[in-house]
mmCIF file of C-alpha atoms in Angstrom:
data_model
loop_
_atom_site.group_PDB
_atom_site.id
_atom_site.type_symbol
_atom_site.label_atom_id
_atom_site.label_comp_id
_atom_site.label_asym_id
_atom_site.label_seq_id
_atom_site.Cartn_x
_atom_site.Cartn_y
_atom_site.Cartn_z
ATOM 1 C CA MET A 5 5.656 -2.223 -24.441
ATOM 2 C CA ILE A 6 5.602 -2.132 -20.677
ATOM 3 C CA ARG A 7 1.803 -2.056 -19.701
ATOM 4 C CA VAL A 8 1.434 0.208 -16.617
ATOM 5 C CA LEU A 9 -1.461 0.862 -14.260
ATOM 6 C CA LEU A 10 -1.535 4.194 -12.350
ATOM 7 C CA ALA A 11 -3.410 4.635 -9.107
ATOM 8 C CA ASP A 12 -3.513 7.972 -7.358
ATOM 9 C CA ASP A 13 -6.497 9.938 -5.990
ATOM 10 C CA HIS A 14 -5.042 13.270 -7.091
ATOM 11 C CA THR A 15 -6.204 13.802 -10.662
ATOM 12 C CA ILE A 16 -3.624 16.445 -11.667
ATOM 13 C CA LEU A 17 -0.769 14.352 -10.349
ATOM 14 C CA ARG A 18 -2.090 11.222 -12.083
ATOM 15 C CA GLN A 19 -2.424 12.999 -15.305
ATOM 16 C CA GLY A 20 1.158 14.301 -14.924
ATOM 17 C CA LEU A 21 2.398 10.770 -14.453
ATOM 18 C CA VAL A 22 0.589 9.619 -17.573
ATOM 19 C CA SER A 23 2.275 12.398 -19.505
ATOM 20 C CA ILE A 24 5.715 11.411 -18.136
ATOM 21 C CA LEU A 25 5.257 7.701 -19.135
ATOM 22 C CA ALA A 26 3.731 8.621 -22.539
ATOM 23 C CA LYS A 27 6.908 10.345 -23.592
ATOM 24 C CA ASP A 28 8.774 6.971 -23.314
ATOM 25 C CA ASP A 29 8.547 4.691 -26.207
ATOM 26 C CA GLU A 30 8.726 1.547 -24.018
ATOM 27 C CA CYS A 31 5.798 2.448 -21.750
ATOM 28 C CA ILE A 32 2.013 2.552 -22.265
ATOM 29 C CA VAL A 33 -0.557 3.431 -19.553
ATOM 30 C CA VAL A 34 -3.344 0.857 -19.862
ATOM 31 C CA GLY A 35 -5.412 2.107 -16.973
ATOM 32 C CA GLU A 36 -5.943 4.735 -14.229
ATOM 33 C CA ALA A 37 -7.567 4.525 -10.851
ATOM 34 C CA SER A 38 -8.556 7.320 -8.468
ATOM 35 C CA ASN A 39 -9.130 5.177 -5.330
ATOM 36 C CA GLY A 40 -7.982 1.872 -3.807
ATOM 37 C CA LEU A 41 -10.899 -0.342 -4.714
ATOM 38 C CA GLU A 42 -10.841 0.865 -8.345
ATOM 39 C CA ALA A 43 -7.077 0.126 -8.443
ATOM 40 C CA VAL A 44 -7.618 -3.463 -7.391
ATOM 41 C CA GLU A 45 -10.471 -3.910 -9.857
ATOM 42 C CA LYS A 46 -8.508 -2.376 -12.779
ATOM 43 C CA ALA A 47 -5.537 -4.487 -11.942
ATOM 44 C CA PHE A 48 -7.509 -7.748 -11.913
ATOM 45 C CA GLU A 49 -9.178 -6.671 -15.224
ATOM 46 C CA LEU A 50 -6.187 -5.422 -17.153
ATOM 47 C CA GLU A 51 -3.333 -7.485 -15.597
ATOM 48 C CA PRO A 52 -0.665 -4.866 -16.142
ATOM 49 C CA GLN A 53 3.126 -5.633 -15.919
ATOM 50 C CA ILE A 54 3.612 -2.647 -13.491
ATOM 51 C CA ALA A 55 1.163 -1.083 -11.067
ATOM 52 C CA VAL A 56 2.144 2.318 -9.655
ATOM 53 C CA ILE A 57 0.356 2.739 -6.421
ATOM 54 C CA ASP A 58 0.017 5.627 -3.941
ATOM 55 C CA ILE A 59 -0.270 4.849 -0.288
ATOM 56 C CA SER A 60 -2.886 7.336 0.866
ATOM 57 C CA MET A 61 -6.077 6.690 -1.247
ATOM 58 C CA PRO A 62 -9.844 6.581 -0.438
ATOM 59 C CA GLU A 63 -11.951 3.500 -0.288
ATOM 60 C CA LEU A 64 -8.976 1.176 0.271
ATOM 61 C CA ASN A 65 -5.514 2.140 1.520
ATOM 62 C CA GLY A 66 -2.402 1.573 -0.538
ATOM 63 C CA MET A 67 -1.182 -1.318 1.753
ATOM 64 C CA GLU A 68 -4.154 -3.432 1.161
ATOM 65 C CA VAL A 69 -4.166 -2.566 -2.579
ATOM 66 C CA VAL A 70 -0.610 -3.867 -2.813
ATOM 67 C CA LYS A 71 -1.514 -6.993 -0.713
ATOM 68 C CA ARG A 72 -4.438 -7.857 -2.929
ATOM 69 C CA ILE A 73 -2.811 -7.183 -6.287
ATOM 70 C CA HIS A 74 0.279 -9.126 -5.220
ATOM 71 C CA LYS A 75 -1.723 -12.136 -3.928
ATOM 72 C CA LYS A 76 -3.921 -12.365 -7.055
ATOM 73 C CA LEU A 77 -1.304 -11.280 -9.634
ATOM 74 C CA PRO A 78 2.122 -12.283 -8.361
ATOM 75 C CA ASP A 79 3.766 -11.499 -11.714
ATOM 76 C CA CYS A 80 2.529 -7.819 -11.532
ATOM 77 C CA ARG A 81 5.381 -5.762 -10.281
ATOM 78 C CA ILE A 82 4.276 -2.965 -7.835
ATOM 79 C CA LEU A 83 5.922 0.411 -7.516
ATOM 80 C CA VAL A 84 4.867 2.498 -4.580
ATOM 81 C CA LEU A 85 5.003 6.199 -5.403
ATOM 82 C CA THR A 86 4.372 8.339 -2.317
ATOM 83 C CA MET A 87 5.080 11.362 -0.231
ATOM 84 C CA HIS A 88 5.558 9.163 2.829
ATOM 85 C CA GLU A 89 9.337 8.584 3.675
ATOM 86 C CA GLU A 90 9.077 7.321 7.199
ATOM 87 C CA GLU A 91 10.666 3.943 7.646
ATOM 88 C CA GLU A 92 7.536 2.216 8.784
ATOM 89 C CA TYR A 93 5.784 3.010 5.480
ATOM 90 C CA VAL A 94 8.800 1.479 3.540
ATOM 91 C CA ILE A 95 8.833 -1.718 5.514
ATOM 92 C CA HIS A 96 5.035 -2.083 5.503
ATOM 93 C CA MET A 97 4.769 -1.689 1.766
ATOM 94 C CA VAL A 98 7.705 -4.063 0.930
ATOM 95 C CA ARG A 99 6.250 -6.667 3.298
ATOM 96 C CA ALA A 100 2.930 -6.305 1.545
ATOM 97 C CA GLY A 101 4.497 -7.142 -1.740
ATOM 98 C CA ALA A 102 5.883 -3.983 -3.335
ATOM 99 C CA SER A 103 8.987 -4.405 -5.596
ATOM 100 C CA GLY A 104 9.875 -0.687 -5.641
ATOM 101 C CA TYR A 105 9.466 2.425 -3.436
ATOM 102 C CA LEU A 106 9.869 6.016 -4.882
ATOM 103 C CA LEU A 107 9.108 9.427 -3.432
ATOM 104 C CA LYS A 108 6.826 11.703 -5.348
ATOM 105 C CA ASP A 109 9.449 14.472 -5.425
ATOM 106 C CA SER A 110 11.687 12.194 -7.602
ATOM 107 C CA ALA A 111 12.667 13.352 -11.020
ATOM 108 C CA SER A 112 10.589 12.012 -13.952
ATOM 109 C CA GLU A 113 13.687 10.224 -15.226
ATOM 110 C CA GLU A 114 13.824 8.199 -12.152
ATOM 111 C CA LEU A 115 10.151 7.163 -12.415
ATOM 112 C CA ILE A 116 10.874 5.771 -15.889
ATOM 113 C CA LYS A 117 13.997 4.165 -14.704
ATOM 114 C CA ALA A 118 12.132 2.483 -11.848
ATOM 115 C CA VAL A 119 9.284 1.247 -14.129
ATOM 116 C CA LYS A 120 11.805 -0.280 -16.553
ATOM 117 C CA THR A 121 13.851 -1.870 -13.812
ATOM 118 C CA LEU A 122 10.746 -3.555 -12.349
ATOM 119 C CA ALA A 123 9.785 -4.667 -15.742
ATOM 120 C CA ASN A 124 13.048 -6.477 -16.039
ATOM 121 C CA GLY A 125 12.307 -8.431 -12.932
ATOM 122 C CA LYS A 126 14.480 -6.416 -10.490
ATOM 123 C CA SER A 127 13.605 -4.171 -7.546
ATOM 124 C CA TYR A 128 14.050 -0.395 -7.372
ATOM 125 C CA TYR A 129 14.154 1.679 -4.301
ATOM 126 C CA SER A 130 14.949 5.310 -3.649
ATOM 127 C CA GLN A 131 18.168 5.897 -1.765
ATOM 128 C CA TYR A 132 16.349 6.464 1.516
ATOM 129 C CA ALA A 133 14.142 3.395 1.105
ATOM 130 C CA ALA A 134 17.143 1.221 0.243
ATOM 131 C CA GLN A 135 18.927 2.353 3.412
ATOM 132 C CA VAL A 136 15.865 1.622 5.511
ATOM 133 C CA LEU A 137 15.662 -1.915 4.134
ATOM 134 C CA ALA A 138 19.369 -2.381 4.593
ATOM 135 C CA ASN A 139 19.039 -1.402 8.223
ATOM 136 C CA GLN A 140 16.049 -3.720 8.678
ATOM 137 C CA TYR A 141 18.055 -6.533 7.236
ATOM 138 C CA THR A 142 21.138 -5.979 9.341
ATOM 139 C CA GLN A 143 19.255 -4.992 12.631
ATOM 140 C CA PRO A 144 15.957 -6.883 12.518
ATOM 141 C CA ASP A 145 15.306 -6.474 16.175
ATOM 142 C CA LYS A 146 15.581 -2.716 15.989
ATOM 143 C CA TRP A 147 12.136 -2.331 14.487
ATOM 144 C CA ASN A 148 9.022 -3.552 16.243
ATOM 145 C CA ASP A 149 6.000 -4.402 14.019
ATOM 146 C CA PRO A 150 3.202 -2.033 15.305
ATOM 147 C CA TYR A 151 0.645 -4.501 14.010
ATOM 148 C CA LYS A 152 1.736 -6.942 16.629
ATOM 149 C CA ASN A 153 0.230 -10.356 15.952
ATOM 150 C CA LEU A 154 -2.698 -9.174 13.949
ATOM 151 C CA THR A 155 -3.691 -11.547 11.075
ATOM 152 C CA LYS A 156 -4.021 -10.244 7.621
ATOM 153 C CA ARG A 157 -7.816 -9.959 7.868
ATOM 154 C CA GLU A 158 -7.490 -8.215 11.264
ATOM 155 C CA ARG A 159 -5.084 -5.626 9.651
ATOM 156 C CA GLU A 160 -7.720 -5.036 6.903
ATOM 157 C CA VAL A 161 -10.366 -4.424 9.650
ATOM 158 C CA PHE A 162 -7.880 -2.285 11.553
ATOM 159 C CA HIS A 163 -7.493 0.141 8.632
ATOM 160 C CA LEU A 164 -11.194 0.222 7.910
ATOM 161 C CA VAL A 165 -12.062 0.991 11.524
ATOM 162 C CA VAL A 166 -9.362 3.731 11.502
ATOM 163 C CA ASP A 167 -10.946 5.113 8.309
ATOM 164 C CA GLY A 168 -14.198 5.508 10.234
ATOM 165 C CA ARG A 169 -16.123 2.630 8.703
ATOM 166 C CA THR A 170 -19.056 1.046 10.673
ATOM 167 C CA THR A 171 -19.214 -2.722 11.307
ATOM 168 C CA LYS A 172 -21.785 -3.011 8.588
ATOM 169 C CA GLU A 173 -19.618 -1.157 6.023
ATOM 170 C CA ILE A 174 -16.590 -3.332 6.991
ATOM 171 C CA ALA A 175 -18.669 -6.453 6.451
ATOM 172 C CA LYS A 176 -19.740 -5.181 3.051
ATOM 173 C CA THR A 177 -16.266 -4.038 1.915
ATOM 174 C CA LEU A 178 -14.624 -7.456 2.939
ATOM 175 C CA ASP A 179 -17.644 -9.463 1.833
ATOM 176 C CA ILE A 180 -18.154 -11.118 5.187
ATOM 177 C CA SER A 181 -20.955 -11.286 7.553
ATOM 178 C CA VAL A 182 -21.613 -8.465 10.118
ATOM 179 C CA LYS A 183 -21.076 -10.884 13.005
ATOM 180 C CA THR A 184 -17.623 -11.929 11.548
ATOM 181 C CA ALA A 185 -16.692 -8.192 11.067
ATOM 182 C CA GLU A 186 -17.726 -7.600 14.650
ATOM 183 C CA ASN A 187 -15.562 -10.521 15.867
ATOM 184 C CA HIS A 188 -12.486 -9.262 13.952
ATOM 185 C CA ARG A 189 -13.073 -5.752 15.299
ATOM 186 C CA GLY A 190 -13.133 -7.107 18.846
ATOM 187 C CA LYS A 191 -9.945 -9.139 18.349
ATOM 188 C CA VAL A 192 -8.110 -6.112 16.867
ATOM 189 C CA MET A 193 -8.898 -4.025 19.870
ATOM 190 C CA ASP A 194 -8.017 -6.851 22.334
ATOM 191 C CA LYS A 195 -4.605 -7.474 20.702
ATOM 192 C CA LEU A 196 -3.644 -3.871 20.552
ATOM 193 C CA LYS A 197 -5.057 -3.248 24.033
ATOM 194 C CA VAL A 198 -7.347 -0.344 23.105
ATOM 195 C CA ALA A 199 -10.805 0.240 24.326
ATOM 196 C CA ASN A 200 -12.644 1.827 21.417
ATOM 197 C CA SER A 201 -12.346 3.278 17.959
ATOM 198 C CA ALA A 202 -10.975 6.616 19.124
ATOM 199 C CA GLU A 203 -8.067 4.940 20.978
ATOM 200 C CA LEU A 204 -7.467 2.771 17.831
ATOM 201 C CA VAL A 205 -7.223 5.932 15.699
ATOM 202 C CA LYS A 206 -4.746 7.369 18.339
ATOM 203 C CA TYR A 207 -2.673 4.188 18.165
ATOM 204 C CA ALA A 208 -2.659 4.374 14.428
ATOM 205 C CA ALA A 209 -1.461 8.003 14.537
ATOM 206 C CA GLN A 210 1.311 7.272 17.046
ATOM 207 C CA HIS A 211 2.665 4.396 14.995
ATOM 208 C CA LYS A 212 2.318 6.210 11.641
ATOM 209 C CA LEU A 213 -0.303 3.795 10.372
ATOM 210 C CA LEU A 214 -2.765 6.385 9.091
ATOM 211 C CA ILE A 215 -2.575 5.678 5.363
#
């Protein structure tokens, strides 16, 4: 049986995904999560073979969820299931550690096919995502990374600031001191050349990083 973890903050959609996978004899849903932090916790606890992750989730965005799961559980294959089809999202998620990328309007048969393909150690991308990755491979200079030279930790802080978190909340979420969180915040703004949180949110919107 292929052990699957589902993470999506929309209950009705998540339940629908459970029903789709339950109809297949080779799949079993071992856990569900309604936000990013819960997804990471459930993944670490259950160690599923496949984690189906949405990009836009509360508490912790999908990109950071993918990064954390991939780092701690490299054998867990991650399938991103999302409504976002912009090329930036595809590239960000694959770089974070996703092995598959599928749009939510895909047929149920394709979801099952994607899960089984990942379980067999292969990658699975929708036709659009595959084209984006092919273009990135053949024309690497065409796409400029909007994160510039931010470190992994600074990227985490970037998204938390954009989500409206205070410095104290960022420190608590990342389990670091308030002073360290403040330093990271300052470096993010310096590197992206923005003066305040409002400009950082504007920067995120312009570069499709509001996830």
